[in-house]
mmCIF file of C-alpha atoms in Angstrom:
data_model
loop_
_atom_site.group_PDB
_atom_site.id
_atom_site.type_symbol
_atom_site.label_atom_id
_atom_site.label_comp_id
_atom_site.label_asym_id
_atom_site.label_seq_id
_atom_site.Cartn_x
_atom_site.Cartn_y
_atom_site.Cartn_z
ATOM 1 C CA UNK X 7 0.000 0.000 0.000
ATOM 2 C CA UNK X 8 1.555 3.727 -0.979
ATOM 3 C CA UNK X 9 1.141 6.128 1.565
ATOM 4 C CA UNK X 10 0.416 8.896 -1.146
ATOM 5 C CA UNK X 11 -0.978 9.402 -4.465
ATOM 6 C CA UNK X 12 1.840 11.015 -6.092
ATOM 7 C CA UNK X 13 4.305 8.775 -7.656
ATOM 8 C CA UNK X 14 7.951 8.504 -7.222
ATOM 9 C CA UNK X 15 8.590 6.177 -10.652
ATOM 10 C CA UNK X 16 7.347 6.745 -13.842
ATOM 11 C CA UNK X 17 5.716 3.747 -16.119
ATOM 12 C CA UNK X 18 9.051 3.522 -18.131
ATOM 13 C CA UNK X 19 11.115 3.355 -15.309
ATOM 14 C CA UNK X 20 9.289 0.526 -13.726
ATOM 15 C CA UNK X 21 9.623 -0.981 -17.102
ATOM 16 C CA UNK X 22 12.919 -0.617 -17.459
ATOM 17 C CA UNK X 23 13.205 -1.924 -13.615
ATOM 18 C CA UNK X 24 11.161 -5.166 -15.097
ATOM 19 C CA UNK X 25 13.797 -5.705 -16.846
ATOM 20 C CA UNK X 26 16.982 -4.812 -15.257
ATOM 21 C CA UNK X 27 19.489 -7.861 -14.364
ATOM 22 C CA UNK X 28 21.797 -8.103 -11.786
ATOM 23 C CA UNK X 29 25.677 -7.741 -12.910
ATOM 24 C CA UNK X 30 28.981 -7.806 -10.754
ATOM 25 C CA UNK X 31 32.107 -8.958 -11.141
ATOM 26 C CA UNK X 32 34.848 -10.338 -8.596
ATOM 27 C CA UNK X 33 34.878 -11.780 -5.112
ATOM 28 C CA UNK X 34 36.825 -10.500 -1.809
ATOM 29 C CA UNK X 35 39.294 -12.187 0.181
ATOM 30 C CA UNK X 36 37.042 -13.252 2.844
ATOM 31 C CA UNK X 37 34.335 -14.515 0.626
ATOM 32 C CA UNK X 38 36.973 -16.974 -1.273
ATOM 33 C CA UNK X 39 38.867 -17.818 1.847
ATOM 34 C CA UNK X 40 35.229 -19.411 3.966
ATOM 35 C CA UNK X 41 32.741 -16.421 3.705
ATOM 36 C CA UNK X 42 30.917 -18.052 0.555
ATOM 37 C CA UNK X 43 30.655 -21.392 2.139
ATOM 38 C CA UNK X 44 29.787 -20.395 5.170
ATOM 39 C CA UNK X 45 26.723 -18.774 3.687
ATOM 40 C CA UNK X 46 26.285 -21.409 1.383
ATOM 41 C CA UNK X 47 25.821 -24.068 4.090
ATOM 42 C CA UNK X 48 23.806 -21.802 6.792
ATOM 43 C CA UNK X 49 20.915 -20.963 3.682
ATOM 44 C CA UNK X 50 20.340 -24.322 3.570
ATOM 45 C CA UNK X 51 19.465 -24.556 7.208
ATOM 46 C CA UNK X 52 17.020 -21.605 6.591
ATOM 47 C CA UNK X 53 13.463 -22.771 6.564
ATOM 48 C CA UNK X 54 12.431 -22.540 2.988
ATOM 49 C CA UNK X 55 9.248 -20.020 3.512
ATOM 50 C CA UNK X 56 11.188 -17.179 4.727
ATOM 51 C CA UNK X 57 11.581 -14.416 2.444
ATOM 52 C CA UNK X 58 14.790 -13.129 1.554
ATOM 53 C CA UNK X 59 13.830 -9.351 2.446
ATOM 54 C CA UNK X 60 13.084 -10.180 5.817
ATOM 55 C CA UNK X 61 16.062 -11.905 6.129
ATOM 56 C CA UNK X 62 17.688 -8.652 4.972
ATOM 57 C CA UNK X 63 15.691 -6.420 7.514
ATOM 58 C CA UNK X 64 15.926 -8.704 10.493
ATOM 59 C CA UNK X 65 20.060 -8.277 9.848
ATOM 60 C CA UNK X 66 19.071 -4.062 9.651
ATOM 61 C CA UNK X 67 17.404 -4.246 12.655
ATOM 62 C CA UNK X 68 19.456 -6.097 14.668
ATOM 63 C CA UNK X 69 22.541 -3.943 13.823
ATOM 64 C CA UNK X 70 20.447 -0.655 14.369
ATOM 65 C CA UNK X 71 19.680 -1.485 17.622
ATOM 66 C CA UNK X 72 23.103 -3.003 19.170
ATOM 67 C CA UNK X 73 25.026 0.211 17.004
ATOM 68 C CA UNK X 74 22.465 2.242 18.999
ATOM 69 C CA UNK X 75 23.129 0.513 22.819
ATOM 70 C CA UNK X 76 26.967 1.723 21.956
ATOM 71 C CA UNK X 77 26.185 5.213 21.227
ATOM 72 C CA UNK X 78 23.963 5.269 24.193
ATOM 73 C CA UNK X 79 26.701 4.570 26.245
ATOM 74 C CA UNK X 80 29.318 6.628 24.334
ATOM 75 C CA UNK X 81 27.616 9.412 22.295
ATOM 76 C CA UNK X 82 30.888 11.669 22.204
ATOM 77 C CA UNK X 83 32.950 8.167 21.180
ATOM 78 C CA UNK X 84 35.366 9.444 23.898
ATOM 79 C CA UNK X 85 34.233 7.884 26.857
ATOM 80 C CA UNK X 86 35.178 4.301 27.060
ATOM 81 C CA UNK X 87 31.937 1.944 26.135
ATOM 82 C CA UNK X 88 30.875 -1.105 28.447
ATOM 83 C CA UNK X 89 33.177 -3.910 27.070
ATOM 84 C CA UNK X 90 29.597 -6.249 26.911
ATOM 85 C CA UNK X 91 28.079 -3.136 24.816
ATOM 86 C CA UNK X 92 31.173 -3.602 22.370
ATOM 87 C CA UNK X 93 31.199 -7.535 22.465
ATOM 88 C CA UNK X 94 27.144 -7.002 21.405
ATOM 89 C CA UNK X 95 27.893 -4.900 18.977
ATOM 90 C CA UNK X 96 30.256 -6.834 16.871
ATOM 91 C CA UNK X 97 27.848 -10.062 17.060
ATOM 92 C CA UNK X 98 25.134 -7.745 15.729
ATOM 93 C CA UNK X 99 27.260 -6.271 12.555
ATOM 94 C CA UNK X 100 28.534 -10.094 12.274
ATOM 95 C CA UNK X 101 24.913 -11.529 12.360
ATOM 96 C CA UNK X 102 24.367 -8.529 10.050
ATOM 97 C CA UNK X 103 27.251 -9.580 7.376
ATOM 98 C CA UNK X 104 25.575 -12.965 7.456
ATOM 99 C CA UNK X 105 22.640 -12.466 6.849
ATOM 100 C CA UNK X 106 22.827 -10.060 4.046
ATOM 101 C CA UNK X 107 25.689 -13.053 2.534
ATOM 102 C CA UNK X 108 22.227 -15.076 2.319
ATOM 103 C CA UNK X 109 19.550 -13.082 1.435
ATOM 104 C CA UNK X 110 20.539 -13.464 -2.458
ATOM 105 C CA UNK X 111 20.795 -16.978 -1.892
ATOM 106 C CA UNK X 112 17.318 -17.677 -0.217
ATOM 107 C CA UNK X 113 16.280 -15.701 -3.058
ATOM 108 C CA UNK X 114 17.547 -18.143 -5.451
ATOM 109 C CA UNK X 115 16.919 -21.028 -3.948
ATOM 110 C CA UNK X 116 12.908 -20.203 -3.363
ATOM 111 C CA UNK X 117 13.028 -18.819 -7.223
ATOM 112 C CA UNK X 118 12.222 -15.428 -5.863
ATOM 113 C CA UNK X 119 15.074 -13.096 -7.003
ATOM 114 C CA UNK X 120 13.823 -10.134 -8.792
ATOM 115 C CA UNK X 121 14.962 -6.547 -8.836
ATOM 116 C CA UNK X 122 13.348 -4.870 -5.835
ATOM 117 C CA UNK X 123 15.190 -7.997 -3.494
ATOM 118 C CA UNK X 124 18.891 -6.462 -5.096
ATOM 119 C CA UNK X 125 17.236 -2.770 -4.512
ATOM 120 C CA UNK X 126 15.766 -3.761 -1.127
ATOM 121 C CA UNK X 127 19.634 -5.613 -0.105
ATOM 122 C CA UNK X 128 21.725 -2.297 -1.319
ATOM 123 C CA UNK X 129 19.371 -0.239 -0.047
ATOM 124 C CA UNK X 130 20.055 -1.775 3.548
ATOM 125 C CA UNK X 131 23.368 -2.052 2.949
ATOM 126 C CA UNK X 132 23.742 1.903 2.823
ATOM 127 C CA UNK X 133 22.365 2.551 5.967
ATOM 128 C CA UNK X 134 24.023 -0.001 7.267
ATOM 129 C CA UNK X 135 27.481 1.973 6.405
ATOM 130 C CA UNK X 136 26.711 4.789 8.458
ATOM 131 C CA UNK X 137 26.469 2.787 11.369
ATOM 132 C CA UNK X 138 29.488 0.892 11.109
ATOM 133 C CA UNK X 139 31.246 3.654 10.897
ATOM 134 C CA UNK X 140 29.758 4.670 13.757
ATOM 135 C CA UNK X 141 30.209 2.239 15.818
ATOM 136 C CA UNK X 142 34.057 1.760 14.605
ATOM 137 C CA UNK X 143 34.631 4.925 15.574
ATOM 138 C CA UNK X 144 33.630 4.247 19.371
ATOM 139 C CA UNK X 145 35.000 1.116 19.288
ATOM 140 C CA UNK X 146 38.544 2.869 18.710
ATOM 141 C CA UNK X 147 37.399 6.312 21.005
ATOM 142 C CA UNK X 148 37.755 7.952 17.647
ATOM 143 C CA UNK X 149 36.042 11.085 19.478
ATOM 144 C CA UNK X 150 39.567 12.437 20.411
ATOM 145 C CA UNK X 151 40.743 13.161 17.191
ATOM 146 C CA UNK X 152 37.283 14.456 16.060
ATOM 147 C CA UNK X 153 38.513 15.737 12.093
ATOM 148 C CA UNK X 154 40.170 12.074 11.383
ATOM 149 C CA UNK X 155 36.658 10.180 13.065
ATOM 150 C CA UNK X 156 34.521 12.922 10.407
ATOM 151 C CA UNK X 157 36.702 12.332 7.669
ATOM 152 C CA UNK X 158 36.675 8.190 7.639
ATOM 153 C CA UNK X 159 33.141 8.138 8.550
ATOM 154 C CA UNK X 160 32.275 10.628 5.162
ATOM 155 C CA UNK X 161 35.041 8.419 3.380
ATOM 156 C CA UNK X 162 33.549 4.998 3.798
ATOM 157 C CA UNK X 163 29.718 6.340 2.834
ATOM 158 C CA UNK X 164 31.676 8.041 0.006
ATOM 159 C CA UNK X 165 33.257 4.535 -1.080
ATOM 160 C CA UNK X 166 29.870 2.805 -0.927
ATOM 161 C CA UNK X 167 28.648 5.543 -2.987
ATOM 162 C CA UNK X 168 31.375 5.134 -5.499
ATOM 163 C CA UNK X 169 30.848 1.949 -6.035
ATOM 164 C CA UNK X 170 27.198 2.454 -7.024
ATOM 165 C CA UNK X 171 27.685 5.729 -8.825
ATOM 166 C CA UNK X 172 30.831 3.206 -11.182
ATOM 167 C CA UNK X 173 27.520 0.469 -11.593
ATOM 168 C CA UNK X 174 25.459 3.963 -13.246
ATOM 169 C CA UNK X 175 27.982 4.370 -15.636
ATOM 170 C CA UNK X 176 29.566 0.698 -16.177
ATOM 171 C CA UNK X 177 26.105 -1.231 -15.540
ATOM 172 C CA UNK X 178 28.365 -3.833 -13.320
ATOM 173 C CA UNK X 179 29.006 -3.679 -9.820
ATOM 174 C CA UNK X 180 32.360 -4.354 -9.147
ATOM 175 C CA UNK X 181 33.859 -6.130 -6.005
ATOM 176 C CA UNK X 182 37.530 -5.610 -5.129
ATOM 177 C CA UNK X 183 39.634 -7.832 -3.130
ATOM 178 C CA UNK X 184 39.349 -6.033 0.242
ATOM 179 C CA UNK X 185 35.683 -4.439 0.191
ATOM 180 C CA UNK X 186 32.681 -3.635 2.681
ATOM 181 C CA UNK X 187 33.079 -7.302 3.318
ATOM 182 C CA UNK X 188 36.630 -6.960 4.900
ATOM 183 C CA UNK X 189 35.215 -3.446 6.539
ATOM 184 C CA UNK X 190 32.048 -5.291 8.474
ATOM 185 C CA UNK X 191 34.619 -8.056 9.450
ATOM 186 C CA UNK X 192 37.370 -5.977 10.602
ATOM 187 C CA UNK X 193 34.765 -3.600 12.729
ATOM 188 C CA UNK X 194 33.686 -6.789 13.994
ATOM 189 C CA UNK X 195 37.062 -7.826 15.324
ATOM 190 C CA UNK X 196 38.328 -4.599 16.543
ATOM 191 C CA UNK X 197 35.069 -4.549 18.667
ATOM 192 C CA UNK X 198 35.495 -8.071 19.963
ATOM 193 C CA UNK X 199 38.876 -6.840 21.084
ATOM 194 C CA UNK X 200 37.597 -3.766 23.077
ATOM 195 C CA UNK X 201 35.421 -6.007 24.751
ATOM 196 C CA UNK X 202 38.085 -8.690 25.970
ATOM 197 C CA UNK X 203 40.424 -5.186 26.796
ATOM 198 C CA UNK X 204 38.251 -2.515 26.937
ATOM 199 C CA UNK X 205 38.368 0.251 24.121
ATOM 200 C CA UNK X 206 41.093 2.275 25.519
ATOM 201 C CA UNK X 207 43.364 -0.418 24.322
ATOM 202 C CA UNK X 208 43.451 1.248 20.767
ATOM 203 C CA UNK X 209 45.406 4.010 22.453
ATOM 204 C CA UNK X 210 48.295 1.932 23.641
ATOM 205 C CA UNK X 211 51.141 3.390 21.349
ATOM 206 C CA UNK X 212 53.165 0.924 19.369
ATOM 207 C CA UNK X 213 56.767 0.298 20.615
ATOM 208 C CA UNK X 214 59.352 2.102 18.562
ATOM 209 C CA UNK X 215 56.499 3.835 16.398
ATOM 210 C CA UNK X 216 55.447 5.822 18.661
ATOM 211 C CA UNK X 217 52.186 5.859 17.382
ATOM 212 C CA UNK X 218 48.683 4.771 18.693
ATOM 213 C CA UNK X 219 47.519 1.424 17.573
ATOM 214 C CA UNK X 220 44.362 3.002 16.134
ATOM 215 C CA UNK X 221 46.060 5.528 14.127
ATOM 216 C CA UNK X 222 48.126 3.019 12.463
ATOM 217 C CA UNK X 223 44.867 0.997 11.655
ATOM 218 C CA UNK X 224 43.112 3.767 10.381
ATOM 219 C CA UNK X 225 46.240 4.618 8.286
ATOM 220 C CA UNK X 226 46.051 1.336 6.758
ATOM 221 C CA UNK X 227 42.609 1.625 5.962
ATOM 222 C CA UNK X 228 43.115 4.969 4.459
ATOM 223 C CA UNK X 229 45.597 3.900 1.701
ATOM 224 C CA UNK X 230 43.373 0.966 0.973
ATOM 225 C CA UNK X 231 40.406 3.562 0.604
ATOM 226 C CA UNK X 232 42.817 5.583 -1.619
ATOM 227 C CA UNK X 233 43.295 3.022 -4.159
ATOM 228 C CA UNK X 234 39.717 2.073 -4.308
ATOM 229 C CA UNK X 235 39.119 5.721 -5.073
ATOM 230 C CA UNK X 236 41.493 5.453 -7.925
ATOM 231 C CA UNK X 237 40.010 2.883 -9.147
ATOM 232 C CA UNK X 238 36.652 3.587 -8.883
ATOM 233 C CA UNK X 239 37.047 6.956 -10.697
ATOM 234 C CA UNK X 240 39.443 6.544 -13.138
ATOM 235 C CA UNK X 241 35.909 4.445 -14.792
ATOM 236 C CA UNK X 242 34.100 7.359 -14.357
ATOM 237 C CA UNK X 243 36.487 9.864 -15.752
ATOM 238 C CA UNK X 244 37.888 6.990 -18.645
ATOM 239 C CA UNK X 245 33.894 7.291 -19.747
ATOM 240 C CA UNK X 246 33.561 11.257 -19.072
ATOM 241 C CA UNK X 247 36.801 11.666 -21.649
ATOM 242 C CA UNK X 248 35.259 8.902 -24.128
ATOM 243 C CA UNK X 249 32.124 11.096 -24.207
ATOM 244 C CA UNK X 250 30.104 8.025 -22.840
ATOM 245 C CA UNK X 251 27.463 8.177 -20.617
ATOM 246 C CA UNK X 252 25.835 6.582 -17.846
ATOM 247 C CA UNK X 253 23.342 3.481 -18.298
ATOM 248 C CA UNK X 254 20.517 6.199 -18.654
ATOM 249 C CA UNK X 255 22.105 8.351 -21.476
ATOM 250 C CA UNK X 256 23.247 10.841 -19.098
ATOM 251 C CA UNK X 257 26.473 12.403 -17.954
ATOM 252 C CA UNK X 258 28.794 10.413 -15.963
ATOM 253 C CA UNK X 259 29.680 12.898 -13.758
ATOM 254 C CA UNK X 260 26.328 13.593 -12.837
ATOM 255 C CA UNK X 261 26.185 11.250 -9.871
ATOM 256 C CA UNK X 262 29.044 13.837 -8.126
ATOM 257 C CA UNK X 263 26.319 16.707 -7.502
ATOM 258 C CA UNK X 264 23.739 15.894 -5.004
ATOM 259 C CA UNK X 265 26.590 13.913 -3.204
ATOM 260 C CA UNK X 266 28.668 16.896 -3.125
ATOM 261 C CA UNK X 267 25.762 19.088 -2.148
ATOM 262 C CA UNK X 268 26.018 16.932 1.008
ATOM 263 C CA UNK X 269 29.425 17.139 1.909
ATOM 264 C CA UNK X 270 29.816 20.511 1.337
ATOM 265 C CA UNK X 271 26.973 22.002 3.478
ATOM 266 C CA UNK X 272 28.411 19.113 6.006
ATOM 267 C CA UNK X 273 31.718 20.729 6.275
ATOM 268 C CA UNK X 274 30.239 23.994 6.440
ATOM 269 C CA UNK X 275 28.153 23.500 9.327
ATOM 270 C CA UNK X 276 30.616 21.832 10.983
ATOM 271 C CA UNK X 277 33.357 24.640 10.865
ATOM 272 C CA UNK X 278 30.741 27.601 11.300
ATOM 273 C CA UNK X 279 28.979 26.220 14.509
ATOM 274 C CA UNK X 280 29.520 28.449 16.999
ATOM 275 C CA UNK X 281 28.153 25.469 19.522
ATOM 276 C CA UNK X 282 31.543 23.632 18.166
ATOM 277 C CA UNK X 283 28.432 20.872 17.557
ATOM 278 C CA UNK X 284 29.855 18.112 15.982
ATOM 279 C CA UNK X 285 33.127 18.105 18.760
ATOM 280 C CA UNK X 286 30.443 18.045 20.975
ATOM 281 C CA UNK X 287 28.034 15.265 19.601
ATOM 282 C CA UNK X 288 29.751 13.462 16.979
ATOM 283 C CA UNK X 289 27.366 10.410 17.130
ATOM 284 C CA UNK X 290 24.646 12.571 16.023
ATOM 285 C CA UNK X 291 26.019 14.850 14.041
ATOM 286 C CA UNK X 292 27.575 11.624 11.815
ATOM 287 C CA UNK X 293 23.924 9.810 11.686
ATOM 288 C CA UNK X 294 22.167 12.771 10.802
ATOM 289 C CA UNK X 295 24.055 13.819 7.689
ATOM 290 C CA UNK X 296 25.144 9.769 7.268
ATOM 291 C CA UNK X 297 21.803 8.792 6.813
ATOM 292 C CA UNK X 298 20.949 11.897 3.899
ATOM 293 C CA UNK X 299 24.092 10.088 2.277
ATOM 294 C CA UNK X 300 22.190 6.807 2.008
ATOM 295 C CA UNK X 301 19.025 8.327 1.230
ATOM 296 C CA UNK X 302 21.099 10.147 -1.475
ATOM 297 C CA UNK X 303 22.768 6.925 -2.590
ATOM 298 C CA UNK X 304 19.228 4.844 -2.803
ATOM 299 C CA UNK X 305 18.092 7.569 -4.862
ATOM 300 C CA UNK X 306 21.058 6.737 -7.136
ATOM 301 C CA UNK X 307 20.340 2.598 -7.157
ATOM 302 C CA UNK X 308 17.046 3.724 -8.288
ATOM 303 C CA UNK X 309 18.200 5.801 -10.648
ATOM 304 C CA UNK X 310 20.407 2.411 -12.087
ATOM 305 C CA UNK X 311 18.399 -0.020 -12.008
ATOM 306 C CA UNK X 312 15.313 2.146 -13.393
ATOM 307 C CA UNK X 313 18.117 3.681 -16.455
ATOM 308 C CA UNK X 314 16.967 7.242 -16.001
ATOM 309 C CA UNK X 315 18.832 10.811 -14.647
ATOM 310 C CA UNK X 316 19.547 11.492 -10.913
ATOM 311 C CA UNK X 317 17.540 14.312 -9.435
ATOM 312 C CA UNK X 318 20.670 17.100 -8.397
ATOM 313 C CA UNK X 319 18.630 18.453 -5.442
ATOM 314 C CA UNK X 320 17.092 15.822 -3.167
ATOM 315 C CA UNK X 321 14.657 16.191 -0.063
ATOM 316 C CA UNK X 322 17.628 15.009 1.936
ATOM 317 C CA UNK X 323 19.182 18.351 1.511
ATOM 318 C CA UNK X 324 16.746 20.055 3.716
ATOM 319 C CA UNK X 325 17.969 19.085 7.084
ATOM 320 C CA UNK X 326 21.559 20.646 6.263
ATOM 321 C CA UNK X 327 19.862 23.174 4.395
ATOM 322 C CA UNK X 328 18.024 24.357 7.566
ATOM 323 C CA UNK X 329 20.688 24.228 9.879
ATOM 324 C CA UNK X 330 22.887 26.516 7.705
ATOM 325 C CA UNK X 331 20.503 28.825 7.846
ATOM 326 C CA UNK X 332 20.232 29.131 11.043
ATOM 327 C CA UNK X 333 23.710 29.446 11.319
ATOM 328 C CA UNK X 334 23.736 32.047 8.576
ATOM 329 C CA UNK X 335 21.200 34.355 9.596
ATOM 330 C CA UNK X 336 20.596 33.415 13.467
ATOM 331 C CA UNK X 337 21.110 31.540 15.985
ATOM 332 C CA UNK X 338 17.079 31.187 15.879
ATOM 333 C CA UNK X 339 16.973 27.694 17.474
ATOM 334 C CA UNK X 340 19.803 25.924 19.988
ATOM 335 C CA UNK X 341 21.936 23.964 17.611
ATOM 336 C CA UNK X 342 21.522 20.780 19.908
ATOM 337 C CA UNK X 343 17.664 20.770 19.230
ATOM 338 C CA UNK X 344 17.889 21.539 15.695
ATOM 339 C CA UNK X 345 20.494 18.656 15.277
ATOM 340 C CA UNK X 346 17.597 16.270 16.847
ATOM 341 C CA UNK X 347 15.297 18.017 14.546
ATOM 342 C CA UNK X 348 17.521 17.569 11.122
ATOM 343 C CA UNK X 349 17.987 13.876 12.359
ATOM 344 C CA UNK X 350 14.474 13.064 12.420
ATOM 345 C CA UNK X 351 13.290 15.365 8.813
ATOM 346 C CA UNK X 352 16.305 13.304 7.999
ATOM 347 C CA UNK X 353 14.910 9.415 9.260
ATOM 348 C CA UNK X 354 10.932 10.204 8.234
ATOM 349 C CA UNK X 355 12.565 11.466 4.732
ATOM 350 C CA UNK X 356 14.330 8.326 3.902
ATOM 351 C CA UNK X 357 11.776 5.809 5.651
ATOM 352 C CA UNK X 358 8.786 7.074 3.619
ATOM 353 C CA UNK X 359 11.001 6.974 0.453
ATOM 354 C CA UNK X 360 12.081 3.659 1.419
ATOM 355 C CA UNK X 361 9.111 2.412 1.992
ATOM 356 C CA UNK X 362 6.624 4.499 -0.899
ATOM 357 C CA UNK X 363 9.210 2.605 -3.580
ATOM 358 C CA UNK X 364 8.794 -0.399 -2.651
ATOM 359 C CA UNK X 365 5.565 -0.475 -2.491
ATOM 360 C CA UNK X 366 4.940 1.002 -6.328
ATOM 361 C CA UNK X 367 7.880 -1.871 -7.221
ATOM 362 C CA UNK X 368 5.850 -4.397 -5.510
ATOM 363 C CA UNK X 369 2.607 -3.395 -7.220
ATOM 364 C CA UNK X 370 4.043 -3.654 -10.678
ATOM 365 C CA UNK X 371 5.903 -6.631 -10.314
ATOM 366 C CA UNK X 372 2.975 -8.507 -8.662
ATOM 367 C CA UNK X 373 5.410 -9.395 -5.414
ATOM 368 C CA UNK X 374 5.467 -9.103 -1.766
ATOM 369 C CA UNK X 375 7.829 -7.459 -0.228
ATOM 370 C CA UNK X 376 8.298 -9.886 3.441
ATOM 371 C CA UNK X 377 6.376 -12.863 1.754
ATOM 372 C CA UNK X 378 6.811 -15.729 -0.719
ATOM 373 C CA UNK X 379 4.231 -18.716 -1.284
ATOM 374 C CA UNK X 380 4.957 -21.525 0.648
ATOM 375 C CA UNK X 381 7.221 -24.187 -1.315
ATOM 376 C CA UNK X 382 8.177 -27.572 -0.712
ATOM 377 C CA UNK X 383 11.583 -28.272 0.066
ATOM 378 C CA UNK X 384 13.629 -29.939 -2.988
#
């Protein structure tokens, strides 16, 4: 059921979504080395009636709420998290990772794999991003060098968005060797270890580096990030100098605006608050303008698998919008409260977007979204 009248897709982009197939190309490390088997063996052990999107959802929800229990307890990500909160978080992004390994492969095996389960699984996936990064970032008390915790946290949604804006001009998803696989598993780990030594052990400084043990991880992870930047856009800019476009006919640097519209007005609020607000609450400040980045990157998936143009200005805009205003021409409202505010404008935006395309996907394909008819098992 849609919860308005006016529609977000047009009749030839749900015809085009009809007949969109899902492409990608190469495997990580971890799926080679036991990931794929694993998954392989536990979606045979799933009962053969459950649909792959709940799958998908149950993983959501279950890393929402044990992302959440850490930022309760650390929303700064400088004071030191219960180790039990840590060890609960990295089961819940671990029993997140798995279950989003199997959703595609319940969908297969039922005979139920059709574009809005791929839309529904990426979809996920980018909200899912802003909390891990998140939730690494108290895991490692990232709050004490608050510029490096912004900067990953934009640079990992940025990745993720890469990756989807090189599918809009390529048409293939493409996996590299270490991926948001190896991310989800190594955020897994490092949490594990803060909650066997507490996260304050990320601070103990190498001997004969000198350096913090963090630092050095998040160095690591930076060069890798680097080169998946390079790669990622030297396909964008190889088909920007070729004159080629993106699978909808339009330009292939297209994708760059309403992402940029983001991080700008991100950066901007963040170095003209006169609250310092983000040093202050980093948690909030990260899944406020986190999750307009994934409602800005569905918006793109849509925009691939459907083969038409992105729309430059989206509603998630409005929330950073607002609070620049304010900060332009006020102070009319406490930054703290209109944070809250721009957080939930943010959450209702993407939820009924979420939710108002599935349901016109589900209508035209004749599917349920959380239900499949019950089949025997082979």
């Amino acid at each position: 059921m849609k919860l308005c009248k006016i529609r977000l897709l047009s009749n030839n982009q749900l015809k085009n979504l009809r007949d969109h197939q899902y492409s990608c190309q190469g495997t990580t490390i971890l799926e080679r080395l036991f990931l794929l088997s694993y998954w392989d063996w536990l979606t045979l052990k799933v009962p053969i009636w459950i649909a792959p999107n709940l799958i998908t959802v149950v993983g959501l929800i279950v890393n929402v709420v044990t992302t959440l229990i850490l930022v309760w307890y650390s929303p700064d990500a400088k004071q030191e998290a219960p180790k039990w909160a840590c060890g609960f978080c990295a089961v819940g992004i671990f029993i997140y990772q798995t279950l989003d390994g199997i959703d595609g492969k319940q969908a297969r095996r039922t005979g139920t794999a059709n574009p809005l389960g791929e839309l529904f699984d990426h979809g996920c996936d980018a909200i899912s991003i802003v909390l891990l990064a998140v939730a690494l970032c108290i895991g490692f008390q990232a709050g004490d060098i608050p510029e490096v915790m912004l900067i990953s946290c934009f640079l990992g949604m940025t990745l993720f968005y890469l990756a989807h804006w090189q599918k809009y001009v390529s048409g293939t998803l493409h996996f590299g060797h270490i991926d948001v696989i190896e991310a989800e598993f190594a955020t897994s780990c490092i949490l594990l270890v803060s909650s066997v030594f507490g996260p304050s052990v990320w601070s103990t400084k190498i001997f004969g580096l000198q350096m913090e043990m963090k630092c050095i991880i998040l160095i690591i992870a930076g060069i890798n990030a680097f080169f998946i930047i390079v790669t990622s856009l030297s396909v964008i800019f190889r088909a920007t100098v070729k004159n080629e476009s993106t699978v909808a006919g339009t330009n292939a640097l297209s994708p760059a605006i309403p992402l940029l519209i983001i991080v700008v007005f991100t950066f901007i609020i963040w170095q003209q608050s006169a609250e310092h607000i983000y040093e202050e609450h980093p948690c909030l400040f990260i899944l406020t303008f986190g999750l307009a980045t994934s409602k800005v990157c569905n918006s793109l998936m849509v925009a691939q698998m459907t083969k038409s143009g992105i729309n430059y200005i989206n509603s998630s805009h409005l929330g950073a919008f607002i609070f620049f205003l304010n900060q332009c021409f006020g102070p009319f409202v406490k930054e703290y409260y209109l944070l809250w505010f721009c957080l939930v404008l943010v959450l209702i935006d993407l939820l009924l977007y979420c939710y108002q395309i599935c349901a016109e996907i589900s209508d035209y394909l004749g599917v349920k979204v959380f239900k499949i008819p019950y089949l025997e098992q082979p």
